[in-house]
Amino acid sequence: MTNLTDLTVAEIRDGFRAGDFTAREVASGFNANVAAAKALNAFIVETPDHALAAADAADAARASGDIKPLSGVPIGMKDLFCTDGVQTTAASHILEGFTPTYESTVSAKLWEAGAGMLGKLNLDQFAMGSSNETSYFGNVISPWKRNDGGNAALAPGGSSGGSASAISARLCPAATGTDTGGSIRQPAAFVGISGIKPTYGRCSRWGVVAFASSLDQAGPMARTVRDNAILLEVMAGFDSKDSTSLDLPVPAWEQGLSSDLKGKRVGIPKEYRVDGMPAEIDALWEKGIAFLKDAGAEIVEVSLPHTHYALPTYYIIAPAEASSNLARYDGVRFGQRELPEGAGLQDMYAATRAAGFGPEVKRRIMIGTYVLSAGYYDAYYTQAQKVRTLISRDFDRAWESCDLLLTPTAPSAAFALGEKQADPLAMYLNDVFTVPASLAGLPAMSVPGGLDAQGLPLGLQIIGKALDEQTVLNAGLAIEERAGFTARPEKWW
C-alpha cells in the first residue's frame, strides 16, 4: 500500500474524493511523522487535534457529497500567520505565549477550503534571516545531508525554513510561507521543493505578523508546481481589511497549467552572471535554458542594469519598514513585558525590547531607525526608493522583449549551520537573485532543477510579469517535467 505521507496535495485531494482512503488516515500519518521528527525542529507548536478535527469533518461531509477544494489535505502553517486560539510567535521571545483571538485571512481561507493544520512552523525571527538560525526557539535543520560523508547539519534556508524542511521530510504535503526578499524561494531551492511568491497584493497580509509591509507577501510551498497552483487559488483573493490587497478575480491556475511554452520568450538577464558564481550554478542555469527551449520557448538575452543595486536598496527599505512595524512591541499591549523594579515607561520599553528581540532583529531595527532619522532620511531612504523605481523600470523594459525571466534561485546549495553566522553580509548575499523581483512586486517561483556534486538540491527561479502567475507556473511545470527531480533526503532523524 502507498504510504499516504508520500502523496502530493493533488494526489491526496483526488484519492480522498475517490474514496481510496479517509482523511483521518492521512492526518494520522502526517501527525505521526511530525511527532517522530522533533530533531528537525521544524514546528514551534504541533496541532494534531486541529488536523484530525478537519479530517473528521471532511470524512463526514464526503458521504453527502459536500467536498471542499482541500478536503482531506492537512498542511503546515508558518508561525507568522495569526491562528485563532493557537500560539503565534513569529519565532520571537517577545511574542512567546501570544494567542490571537482572530484568524489571518490566508489561514481562514485555507480552513474554509477544508484544510487542517498540523502545526505552526518555525522560521527566522520576524522573518529576518536566510538560514532559520535567528529563531528564539532554535534553528531548523534541513533533512538533507551531503553525500561526501560530512556530518555538519545544513541550513534549510530562510525565513520559511520550517515550512521547507517539513515538506521535504514528508511532515506535511504543503505549507504556507511568506516572502519579503526571497523567503519562500531560497528555502525551497535548498531542500528540493517548489514555492511561489505571487504578485504583491494577490494574498492578503491581514493577520500576518509584519516585517516590511511594502514587500511581505504570502505564498504556498509544496513538492510540485500543481500543488502550488492548487494552494494559491485558495490563498489568493481580495480582502477589504488589507489596503494593499488587489481587488481582482482569482484565476483558475490549476486548470490553466500547461508545459507548452510555444510562443513564449524567456529572458536571460546578463547581470545575474555574477563574479565568483560556482560553476555548478551556471551549469544548472544552462540546463534550465535547455529545458525551456525544449518546451518551445525562445531564449533572448536581456539587461536589468540596476540589479547590482537591488541588495543594498532592499537592506535600506526593509529595515526601515521593520523599525516602524516592530515599534508596536513595547510591553504595553501584548506579548512580553519586562518591568524592572522602579522602572519608568521608557525603562520598560528598553528592557522589554532588549530581552524580547534577538540580535538580528535588533540589528535591522537599528539600521532602519538610522536610515529614517532626520539627518539621513534623504541620503539613504529617499535614494533607496528612487533606485527601487529604477529596478521596477528595468523589468518593464525587459517585458518589451520577453514574457518571463529565468535565473538561478540562490548563489549556492545549502550551507552548514553556523557557517555564515559571524558575517551578516555573507548571509545577506543569499538573497542576491531573489530580491529584485520582491522590490518590483513581481511573481516569482523556485523549482528544483537538479543536485550538486555533494547531492544537495539546486533551484531555478522564474520571474514573471505582474499578475501573470499562470505563465510562471507553466514555465515551472515545463522545468519540473524535464528535470524529473525525484530526489528526497534519506531519513536520519
Short mmCIF file of C-alpha atoms in Angstrom, two decimals:
data_model
loop_
_atom_site.label_atom_id
_atom_site.label_comp_id
_atom_site.label_asym_id
_atom_site.label_seq_id
_atom_site.Cartn_x
_atom_site.Cartn_y
_atom_site.Cartn_z
CA MET A 1 0.00 0.00 0.00
CA THR A 2 1.19 3.51 -0.81
CA ASN A 3 2.50 5.50 2.14
CA LEU A 4 -0.07 8.29 2.36
CA THR A 5 2.54 10.78 3.54
CA ASP A 6 4.40 10.36 0.25
CA LEU A 7 1.39 11.69 -1.69
CA THR A 8 1.22 15.20 -3.09
CA VAL A 9 -1.63 17.62 -2.36
CA ALA A 10 -3.26 16.75 -5.70
CA GLU A 11 -2.95 13.03 -5.01
CA ILE A 12 -4.40 13.37 -1.51
CA ARG A 13 -7.28 15.51 -2.79
CA ASP A 14 -8.11 13.19 -5.67
CA GLY A 15 -7.62 9.97 -3.68
CA PHE A 16 -9.86 11.23 -0.90
CA ARG A 17 -12.58 12.17 -3.38
CA ALA A 18 -12.32 8.73 -5.00
CA GLY A 19 -12.71 7.04 -1.63
CA ASP A 20 -9.26 5.41 -1.74
CA PHE A 21 -8.63 6.39 1.90
CA THR A 22 -10.10 8.53 4.63
CA ALA A 23 -8.98 12.00 5.61
CA ARG A 24 -8.33 10.72 9.14
CA GLU A 25 -5.86 8.16 7.79
CA VAL A 26 -3.97 10.95 6.01
CA ALA A 27 -3.96 13.29 9.01
CA SER A 28 -2.91 10.48 11.36
CA GLY A 29 0.00 9.58 9.08
CA PHE A 30 1.32 13.12 8.96
CA ASN A 31 0.75 13.63 12.70
CA ALA A 32 2.91 10.54 13.32
CA ASN A 33 5.67 11.90 11.07
CA VAL A 34 5.61 15.25 12.87
CA ALA A 35 5.88 13.55 16.26
CA ALA A 36 8.79 11.40 15.07
CA ALA A 37 10.83 14.25 13.56
CA LYS A 38 11.39 16.58 16.50
CA ALA A 39 15.13 16.52 15.75
CA LEU A 40 14.47 18.76 12.74
CA ASN A 41 12.84 21.41 15.00
CA ALA A 42 10.52 22.34 12.13
CA PHE A 43 7.48 23.02 14.34
CA ILE A 44 7.14 25.51 17.18
CA VAL A 45 3.64 24.27 18.04
CA GLU A 46 2.10 20.96 16.99
CA THR A 47 -1.68 20.87 16.47
CA PRO A 48 -2.62 17.23 15.81
CA ASP A 49 -6.16 17.78 17.08
CA HIS A 50 -6.77 20.56 14.55
CA ALA A 51 -5.69 18.27 11.72
CA LEU A 52 -7.85 15.38 12.98
CA ALA A 53 -10.93 17.59 13.52
CA ALA A 54 -10.71 18.88 9.94
CA ALA A 55 -10.20 15.31 8.71
CA ASP A 56 -13.24 14.01 10.61
CA ALA A 57 -15.34 16.85 9.23
CA ALA A 58 -14.19 16.00 5.71
CA ASP A 59 -14.95 12.30 6.17
CA ALA A 60 -18.42 13.09 7.50
CA ALA A 61 -19.16 15.50 4.65
CA ARG A 62 -17.91 13.18 1.91
CA ALA A 63 -20.91 10.91 2.31
CA SER A 64 -23.23 13.79 1.43
CA GLY A 65 -21.06 14.96 -1.45
CA ASP A 66 -20.05 18.17 0.34
CA ILE A 67 -16.41 18.08 -0.70
CA LYS A 68 -14.35 21.26 -0.49
CA PRO A 69 -11.25 22.16 -2.57
CA LEU A 70 -8.82 20.98 0.15
CA SER A 71 -10.95 18.38 1.94
CA GLY A 72 -8.67 15.72 3.36
CA VAL A 73 -5.48 17.80 3.00
CA PRO A 74 -3.54 18.70 6.17
CA ILE A 75 -0.92 21.46 5.91
CA GLY A 76 1.68 23.29 7.98
CA MET A 77 1.25 26.96 8.88
CA LYS A 78 4.27 29.26 9.13
CA ASP A 79 4.21 30.81 12.60
CA LEU A 80 3.87 34.27 11.15
CA PHE A 81 0.14 33.77 10.41
CA CYS A 82 -2.17 34.52 13.32
CA THR A 83 -4.28 31.50 14.21
CA ASP A 84 -7.31 31.80 16.46
CA GLY A 85 -6.64 30.09 19.78
CA VAL A 86 -3.20 28.81 18.76
CA GLN A 87 0.03 30.50 19.86
CA THR A 88 1.59 32.78 17.24
CA THR A 89 5.14 33.90 17.98
CA ALA A 90 6.91 34.96 14.77
CA ALA A 91 9.69 32.82 16.36
CA SER A 92 10.42 35.64 18.80
CA HIS A 93 10.63 35.65 22.60
CA ILE A 94 8.73 38.94 22.63
CA LEU A 95 5.60 37.15 21.35
CA GLU A 96 6.07 33.90 23.24
CA GLY A 97 2.71 32.92 24.70
CA PHE A 98 0.71 35.30 22.49
CA THR A 99 -2.52 33.56 21.47
CA PRO A 100 -4.60 35.51 18.94
CA THR A 101 -8.38 35.64 19.19
CA TYR A 102 -8.67 36.04 15.43
CA GLU A 103 -7.58 34.28 12.25
CA SER A 104 -5.41 35.65 9.45
CA THR A 105 -7.25 35.98 6.17
CA VAL A 106 -5.00 33.45 4.41
CA SER A 107 -5.33 30.77 7.09
CA ALA A 108 -9.10 31.38 7.31
CA LYS A 109 -9.38 30.77 3.56
CA LEU A 110 -7.46 27.52 3.90
CA TRP A 111 -9.64 26.24 6.75
CA GLU A 112 -12.80 27.24 4.85
CA ALA A 113 -11.49 25.20 1.91
CA GLY A 114 -11.30 22.13 4.14
CA ALA A 115 -7.60 22.03 5.05
CA GLY A 116 -6.45 21.02 8.52
CA MET A 117 -3.44 22.35 10.44
CA LEU A 118 -0.63 20.05 11.54
CA GLY A 119 1.11 22.82 13.46
CA LYS A 120 2.87 26.18 13.44
CA LEU A 121 6.19 26.07 11.61
CA ASN A 122 9.48 27.51 12.79
CA LEU A 123 11.10 30.45 10.98
CA ASP A 124 13.72 33.13 11.29
CA GLN A 125 12.64 35.58 13.98
CA PHE A 126 10.13 38.05 12.47
CA ALA A 127 11.10 36.51 9.10
CA MET A 128 14.53 38.17 9.31
CA GLY A 129 17.14 35.71 8.10
CA SER A 130 18.25 33.37 5.32
CA SER A 131 19.13 30.25 7.31
CA ASN A 132 16.49 29.82 10.04
CA GLU A 133 19.18 30.40 12.67
CA THR A 134 17.65 33.54 14.20
CA SER A 135 14.61 31.78 15.73
CA TYR A 136 14.26 32.13 19.50
CA PHE A 137 13.09 28.50 19.52
CA GLY A 138 16.28 27.18 17.95
CA ASN A 139 17.35 26.64 14.37
CA VAL A 140 15.53 24.34 11.99
CA ILE A 141 17.70 21.59 10.50
CA SER A 142 17.47 20.56 6.87
CA PRO A 143 16.61 16.88 6.37
CA TRP A 144 19.31 16.72 3.67
CA LYS A 145 22.89 15.56 4.21
CA ARG A 146 25.94 15.93 1.99
CA ASN A 147 27.00 12.73 0.22
CA ASP A 148 30.69 13.30 0.95
CA GLY A 149 30.45 11.88 4.45
CA GLY A 150 30.32 15.26 6.16
CA ASN A 151 28.09 15.27 9.22
CA ALA A 152 27.55 19.03 9.50
CA ALA A 153 23.88 19.93 9.89
CA LEU A 154 22.65 22.01 6.97
CA ALA A 155 20.57 25.17 6.93
CA PRO A 156 17.10 24.77 5.37
CA GLY A 157 17.17 28.37 4.15
CA GLY A 158 15.03 31.17 5.49
CA SER A 159 12.95 32.67 6.64
CA SER A 160 10.45 29.90 5.73
CA GLY A 161 12.91 27.17 6.73
CA GLY A 162 10.46 25.30 8.92
CA SER A 163 8.00 25.10 6.04
CA ALA A 164 10.69 23.93 3.63
CA SER A 165 12.19 21.32 5.96
CA ALA A 166 8.78 19.91 6.93
CA ILE A 167 7.64 19.47 3.33
CA SER A 168 10.91 17.90 2.21
CA ALA A 169 10.88 15.48 5.17
CA ARG A 170 7.22 14.49 4.47
CA LEU A 171 5.96 16.03 7.71
CA CYS A 172 3.31 17.86 5.67
CA PRO A 173 2.38 17.82 1.98
CA ALA A 174 2.39 21.62 1.75
CA ALA A 175 2.75 24.71 3.90
CA THR A 176 2.31 28.45 3.86
CA GLY A 177 5.32 30.70 3.56
CA THR A 178 5.96 34.41 3.36
CA ASP A 179 8.43 36.09 1.05
CA THR A 180 9.90 39.54 1.71
CA GLY A 181 13.16 39.23 -0.22
CA GLY A 182 13.27 35.54 -1.13
CA SER A 183 11.98 33.75 1.96
CA ILE A 184 9.82 31.29 0.01
CA ARG A 185 12.11 30.77 -2.97
CA GLN A 186 15.53 30.37 -1.33
CA PRO A 187 14.49 27.73 1.25
CA ALA A 188 12.52 25.89 -1.45
CA ALA A 189 15.71 25.71 -3.52
CA PHE A 190 17.77 24.49 -0.54
CA VAL A 191 15.55 21.46 0.15
CA GLY A 192 14.38 20.47 -3.34
CA ILE A 193 10.76 21.65 -3.32
CA SER A 194 8.79 24.35 -5.16
CA GLY A 195 7.41 27.62 -3.87
CA ILE A 196 5.85 30.69 -5.42
CA LYS A 197 5.76 34.32 -4.32
CA PRO A 198 2.71 35.75 -6.11
CA THR A 199 2.31 39.33 -7.31
CA TYR A 200 2.34 41.75 -4.37
CA GLY A 201 -1.27 42.12 -3.24
CA ARG A 202 -2.53 38.75 -4.51
CA CYS A 203 -2.71 37.32 -0.97
CA SER A 204 -3.95 39.35 1.97
CA ARG A 205 -1.42 40.44 4.58
CA TRP A 206 -4.11 40.85 7.24
CA GLY A 207 -3.26 38.78 10.28
CA VAL A 208 0.30 38.15 9.12
CA VAL A 209 2.92 39.49 11.54
CA ALA A 210 4.55 42.34 9.60
CA PHE A 211 8.23 42.66 8.71
CA ALA A 212 8.36 45.07 5.74
CA SER A 213 4.86 45.98 4.63
CA SER A 214 5.64 47.03 1.05
CA LEU A 215 7.46 43.73 0.42
CA ASP A 216 5.81 40.99 2.54
CA GLN A 217 3.74 38.55 0.51
CA ALA A 218 2.25 35.20 1.47
CA GLY A 219 2.52 32.22 -0.84
CA PRO A 220 2.42 28.42 -0.90
CA MET A 221 5.24 25.89 -0.71
CA ALA A 222 4.84 22.28 -1.84
CA ARG A 223 6.59 19.46 -3.66
CA THR A 224 5.07 20.11 -7.09
CA VAL A 225 4.07 23.03 -9.27
CA ARG A 226 0.49 21.72 -9.46
CA ASP A 227 0.25 21.68 -5.68
CA ASN A 228 1.38 25.30 -5.56
CA ALA A 229 -1.32 26.24 -8.07
CA ILE A 230 -3.97 24.43 -6.01
CA LEU A 231 -2.92 26.15 -2.77
CA LEU A 232 -2.52 29.59 -4.34
CA GLU A 233 -6.07 29.53 -5.75
CA VAL A 234 -7.37 29.15 -2.20
CA MET A 235 -4.97 31.62 -0.55
CA ALA A 236 -5.39 34.48 -3.03
CA GLY A 237 -8.25 36.96 -3.29
CA PHE A 238 -9.35 40.45 -2.33
CA ASP A 239 -9.56 41.37 1.33
CA SER A 240 -11.14 44.67 2.38
CA LYS A 241 -9.15 44.51 5.64
CA ASP A 242 -5.87 44.89 3.71
CA SER A 243 -5.43 48.20 1.88
CA THR A 244 -2.78 46.66 -0.39
CA SER A 245 -5.00 43.73 -1.42
CA LEU A 246 -5.77 43.58 -5.15
CA ASP A 247 -9.47 43.67 -6.00
CA LEU A 248 -9.22 41.16 -8.83
CA PRO A 249 -10.75 37.74 -9.55
CA VAL A 250 -8.61 34.71 -8.74
CA PRO A 251 -7.66 32.84 -11.93
CA ALA A 252 -8.09 29.07 -12.27
CA TRP A 253 -4.34 28.46 -12.19
CA GLU A 254 -4.50 24.69 -11.88
CA GLN A 255 -6.88 24.36 -14.82
CA GLY A 256 -4.62 26.60 -16.91
CA LEU A 257 -1.45 24.56 -16.27
CA SER A 258 0.42 23.69 -19.46
CA SER A 259 4.08 22.92 -20.07
CA ASP A 260 3.81 24.01 -23.71
CA LEU A 261 5.71 27.31 -23.96
CA LYS A 262 5.45 27.79 -27.73
CA GLY A 263 5.30 31.50 -28.50
CA LYS A 264 6.81 32.50 -25.16
CA ARG A 265 10.11 34.34 -24.91
CA VAL A 266 12.35 33.72 -21.92
CA GLY A 267 14.80 36.44 -20.93
CA ILE A 268 18.23 35.63 -19.52
CA PRO A 269 19.42 38.70 -17.58
CA LYS A 270 23.14 39.16 -18.15
CA GLU A 271 23.60 40.93 -14.80
CA TYR A 272 22.78 37.70 -12.93
CA ARG A 273 26.05 36.14 -14.08
CA VAL A 274 27.92 37.36 -11.02
CA ASP A 275 31.65 37.04 -10.42
CA GLY A 276 32.64 34.02 -8.40
CA MET A 277 29.39 32.15 -9.01
CA PRO A 278 30.01 28.40 -8.61
CA ALA A 279 30.32 26.51 -11.88
CA GLU A 280 27.52 24.19 -10.76
CA ILE A 281 25.07 27.10 -10.52
CA ASP A 282 25.99 28.27 -14.00
CA ALA A 283 25.64 24.71 -15.35
CA LEU A 284 22.21 24.42 -13.74
CA TRP A 285 21.18 27.69 -15.37
CA GLU A 286 22.25 26.40 -18.79
CA LYS A 287 20.31 23.20 -18.14
CA GLY A 288 17.21 25.26 -17.30
CA ILE A 289 17.60 27.23 -20.53
CA ALA A 290 17.70 23.94 -22.44
CA PHE A 291 14.57 22.72 -20.62
CA LEU A 292 12.60 25.82 -21.63
CA LYS A 293 13.88 25.67 -25.21
CA ASP A 294 12.67 22.08 -25.37
CA ALA A 295 9.26 23.27 -24.14
CA GLY A 296 9.06 25.57 -27.17
CA ALA A 297 10.23 28.86 -25.70
CA GLU A 298 12.53 31.30 -27.45
CA ILE A 299 15.55 32.41 -25.41
CA VAL A 300 16.66 36.05 -25.51
CA GLU A 301 19.28 37.97 -23.53
CA VAL A 302 18.01 40.96 -21.57
CA SER A 303 19.57 43.60 -19.37
CA LEU A 304 18.48 44.68 -15.90
CA PRO A 305 21.16 47.33 -15.34
CA HIS A 306 20.18 48.30 -11.79
CA THR A 307 20.30 44.72 -10.48
CA HIS A 308 23.63 45.43 -8.75
CA TYR A 309 21.89 47.99 -6.54
CA ALA A 310 18.99 45.71 -5.55
CA LEU A 311 20.56 44.18 -2.45
CA PRO A 312 21.69 47.45 -0.82
CA THR A 313 18.34 49.01 -1.74
CA TYR A 314 16.48 46.14 -0.08
CA TYR A 315 18.62 46.34 3.05
CA ILE A 316 17.70 50.00 3.46
CA ILE A 317 13.97 49.76 2.71
CA ALA A 318 13.22 46.51 4.55
CA PRO A 319 14.92 47.50 7.84
CA ALA A 320 13.32 50.94 7.66
CA GLU A 321 9.86 49.40 7.44
CA ALA A 322 10.77 46.84 10.11
CA SER A 323 11.82 49.55 12.56
CA SER A 324 8.40 51.14 12.13
CA ASN A 325 6.42 47.88 12.31
CA LEU A 326 8.25 46.50 15.32
CA ALA A 327 7.79 49.68 17.35
CA ARG A 328 4.43 48.24 18.45
CA TYR A 329 6.20 45.66 20.63
CA ASP A 330 6.69 47.80 23.70
CA GLY A 331 5.45 45.68 26.59
CA VAL A 332 2.19 47.61 26.87
CA ARG A 333 -0.40 45.97 24.62
CA PHE A 334 0.57 42.35 24.07
CA GLY A 335 3.50 39.98 24.24
CA GLN A 336 6.35 40.02 26.69
CA ARG A 337 6.74 42.74 29.33
CA GLU A 338 9.93 43.40 31.29
CA LEU A 339 9.38 45.78 34.21
CA PRO A 340 12.50 46.20 36.36
CA GLU A 341 11.88 47.40 39.89
CA GLY A 342 11.44 51.16 39.98
CA ALA A 343 11.42 51.38 36.16
CA GLY A 344 9.59 54.12 34.30
CA LEU A 345 7.83 53.81 30.95
CA GLN A 346 10.96 54.31 28.84
CA ASP A 347 12.84 51.84 31.01
CA MET A 348 10.10 49.27 30.44
CA TYR A 349 10.25 49.81 26.67
CA ALA A 350 14.01 49.36 26.64
CA ALA A 351 14.05 46.33 28.95
CA THR A 352 11.23 44.60 27.04
CA ARG A 353 12.83 45.05 23.65
CA ALA A 354 16.31 44.16 24.91
CA ALA A 355 15.04 40.86 26.31
CA GLY A 356 12.45 40.11 23.62
CA PHE A 357 14.26 40.74 20.33
CA GLY A 358 17.14 38.64 19.05
CA PRO A 359 20.45 40.02 17.71
CA GLU A 360 19.44 40.02 14.00
CA VAL A 361 16.14 41.77 14.72
CA LYS A 362 17.93 44.38 16.81
CA ARG A 363 20.49 44.86 14.02
CA ARG A 364 17.79 45.55 11.46
CA ILE A 365 15.80 47.83 13.77
CA MET A 366 18.95 49.88 14.37
CA ILE A 367 19.74 50.09 10.65
CA GLY A 368 16.15 51.04 9.87
CA THR A 369 15.96 53.68 12.59
CA TYR A 370 19.25 55.15 11.40
CA VAL A 371 18.19 55.49 7.73
CA LEU A 372 14.88 57.06 8.78
CA SER A 373 16.48 59.59 11.12
CA ALA A 374 16.27 63.28 10.29
CA GLY A 375 19.88 63.62 9.19
CA TYR A 376 19.95 60.58 6.91
CA TYR A 377 16.41 60.10 5.56
CA ASP A 378 17.09 61.79 2.22
CA ALA A 379 20.58 60.39 1.86
CA TYR A 380 19.51 56.77 2.36
CA TYR A 381 15.78 56.04 2.44
CA THR A 382 14.69 58.51 -0.25
CA GLN A 383 17.55 57.42 -2.52
CA ALA A 384 16.67 53.76 -1.99
CA GLN A 385 13.08 54.38 -3.02
CA LYS A 386 14.30 56.09 -6.19
CA VAL A 387 16.54 53.13 -7.02
CA ARG A 388 13.61 50.78 -6.34
CA THR A 389 11.68 52.62 -9.03
CA LEU A 390 14.59 52.23 -11.45
CA ILE A 391 14.72 48.49 -10.72
CA SER A 392 10.99 48.21 -11.49
CA ARG A 393 11.51 50.12 -14.75
CA ASP A 394 14.27 47.69 -15.72
CA PHE A 395 11.72 44.89 -15.55
CA ASP A 396 9.18 46.93 -17.52
CA ARG A 397 11.71 47.38 -20.32
CA ALA A 398 12.61 43.69 -20.22
CA TRP A 399 8.97 42.75 -20.76
CA GLU A 400 9.10 44.51 -24.12
CA SER A 401 11.27 41.67 -25.41
CA CYS A 402 10.28 38.67 -23.23
CA ASP A 403 7.43 37.12 -21.26
CA LEU A 404 9.38 35.82 -18.27
CA LEU A 405 12.91 35.56 -16.88
CA LEU A 406 14.96 32.54 -15.87
CA THR A 407 17.72 32.80 -13.24
CA PRO A 408 19.27 30.66 -10.51
CA THR A 409 17.33 30.89 -7.23
CA ALA A 410 20.34 31.08 -4.92
CA PRO A 411 24.11 31.51 -5.41
CA SER A 412 24.87 28.16 -3.75
CA ALA A 413 23.37 24.97 -2.39
CA ALA A 414 22.54 24.71 1.31
CA PHE A 415 25.41 25.68 3.59
CA ALA A 416 26.23 24.34 7.04
CA LEU A 417 24.52 25.81 10.07
CA GLY A 418 26.83 28.35 11.66
CA GLU A 419 28.90 28.78 8.50
CA LYS A 420 27.74 32.36 7.84
CA GLN A 421 26.56 33.41 11.29
CA ALA A 422 29.61 35.55 12.02
CA ASP A 423 29.27 37.53 8.78
CA PRO A 424 25.85 39.15 8.27
CA LEU A 425 26.84 40.48 4.84
CA ALA A 426 27.69 36.97 3.61
CA MET A 427 24.28 35.84 4.87
CA TYR A 428 22.51 38.73 3.10
CA LEU A 429 24.14 37.73 -0.22
CA ASN A 430 21.94 34.62 -0.26
CA ASP A 431 19.13 36.91 -1.46
CA VAL A 432 21.08 38.37 -4.38
CA PHE A 433 18.94 36.64 -7.06
CA THR A 434 15.58 36.86 -5.30
CA VAL A 435 15.45 40.45 -4.04
CA PRO A 436 14.91 42.27 -7.39
CA ALA A 437 11.54 40.59 -8.05
CA SER A 438 10.45 41.42 -4.50
CA LEU A 439 11.32 45.10 -4.88
CA ALA A 440 9.28 45.18 -8.11
CA GLY A 441 6.36 43.22 -6.60
CA LEU A 442 6.52 40.56 -9.35
CA PRO A 443 5.50 36.89 -9.19
CA ALA A 444 8.48 34.55 -8.90
CA MET A 445 8.87 30.84 -8.32
CA SER A 446 11.63 28.39 -7.46
CA VAL A 447 11.57 24.88 -8.93
CA PRO A 448 14.17 22.17 -8.25
CA GLY A 449 16.47 21.67 -11.23
CA GLY A 450 18.96 19.07 -10.03
CA LEU A 451 21.62 18.16 -7.47
CA ASP A 452 25.13 19.47 -6.96
CA ALA A 453 28.23 17.27 -6.66
CA GLN A 454 27.52 16.76 -2.95
CA GLY A 455 23.99 15.54 -3.63
CA LEU A 456 22.25 18.73 -2.48
CA PRO A 457 19.30 20.34 -4.32
CA LEU A 458 19.68 23.37 -6.57
CA GLY A 459 16.79 25.58 -7.67
CA LEU A 460 15.85 27.56 -10.76
CA GLN A 461 13.92 30.81 -10.44
CA ILE A 462 11.23 32.00 -12.86
CA ILE A 463 10.17 35.67 -12.69
CA GLY A 464 7.02 36.82 -14.47
CA LYS A 465 5.07 39.93 -15.29
CA ALA A 466 2.79 41.38 -12.63
CA LEU A 467 -0.40 39.29 -12.29
CA ASP A 468 0.92 36.66 -14.72
CA GLU A 469 1.30 33.80 -12.25
CA GLN A 470 -0.05 31.46 -14.92
CA THR A 471 2.98 31.82 -17.19
CA VAL A 472 5.30 31.46 -14.19
CA LEU A 473 3.54 28.26 -13.12
CA ASN A 474 3.55 26.91 -16.68
CA ALA A 475 7.28 27.50 -17.03
CA GLY A 476 7.78 25.86 -13.65
CA LEU A 477 5.82 22.84 -14.87
CA ALA A 478 7.96 22.68 -18.02
CA ILE A 479 11.13 22.59 -15.90
CA GLU A 480 9.62 20.11 -13.45
CA GLU A 481 8.69 17.67 -16.22
CA ARG A 482 12.08 17.84 -17.89
CA ALA A 483 14.26 17.92 -14.78
CA GLY A 484 12.49 14.83 -13.47
CA PHE A 485 13.55 15.75 -9.94
CA THR A 486 12.56 12.87 -7.65
CA ALA A 487 15.43 13.02 -5.16
CA ARG A 488 14.48 13.09 -1.49
CA PRO A 489 16.51 13.12 1.72
CA GLU A 490 17.32 9.79 3.30
CA LYS A 491 15.65 9.56 6.68
CA TRP A 492 18.12 10.12 9.51
CA TRP A 493 16.06 11.97 12.09
#
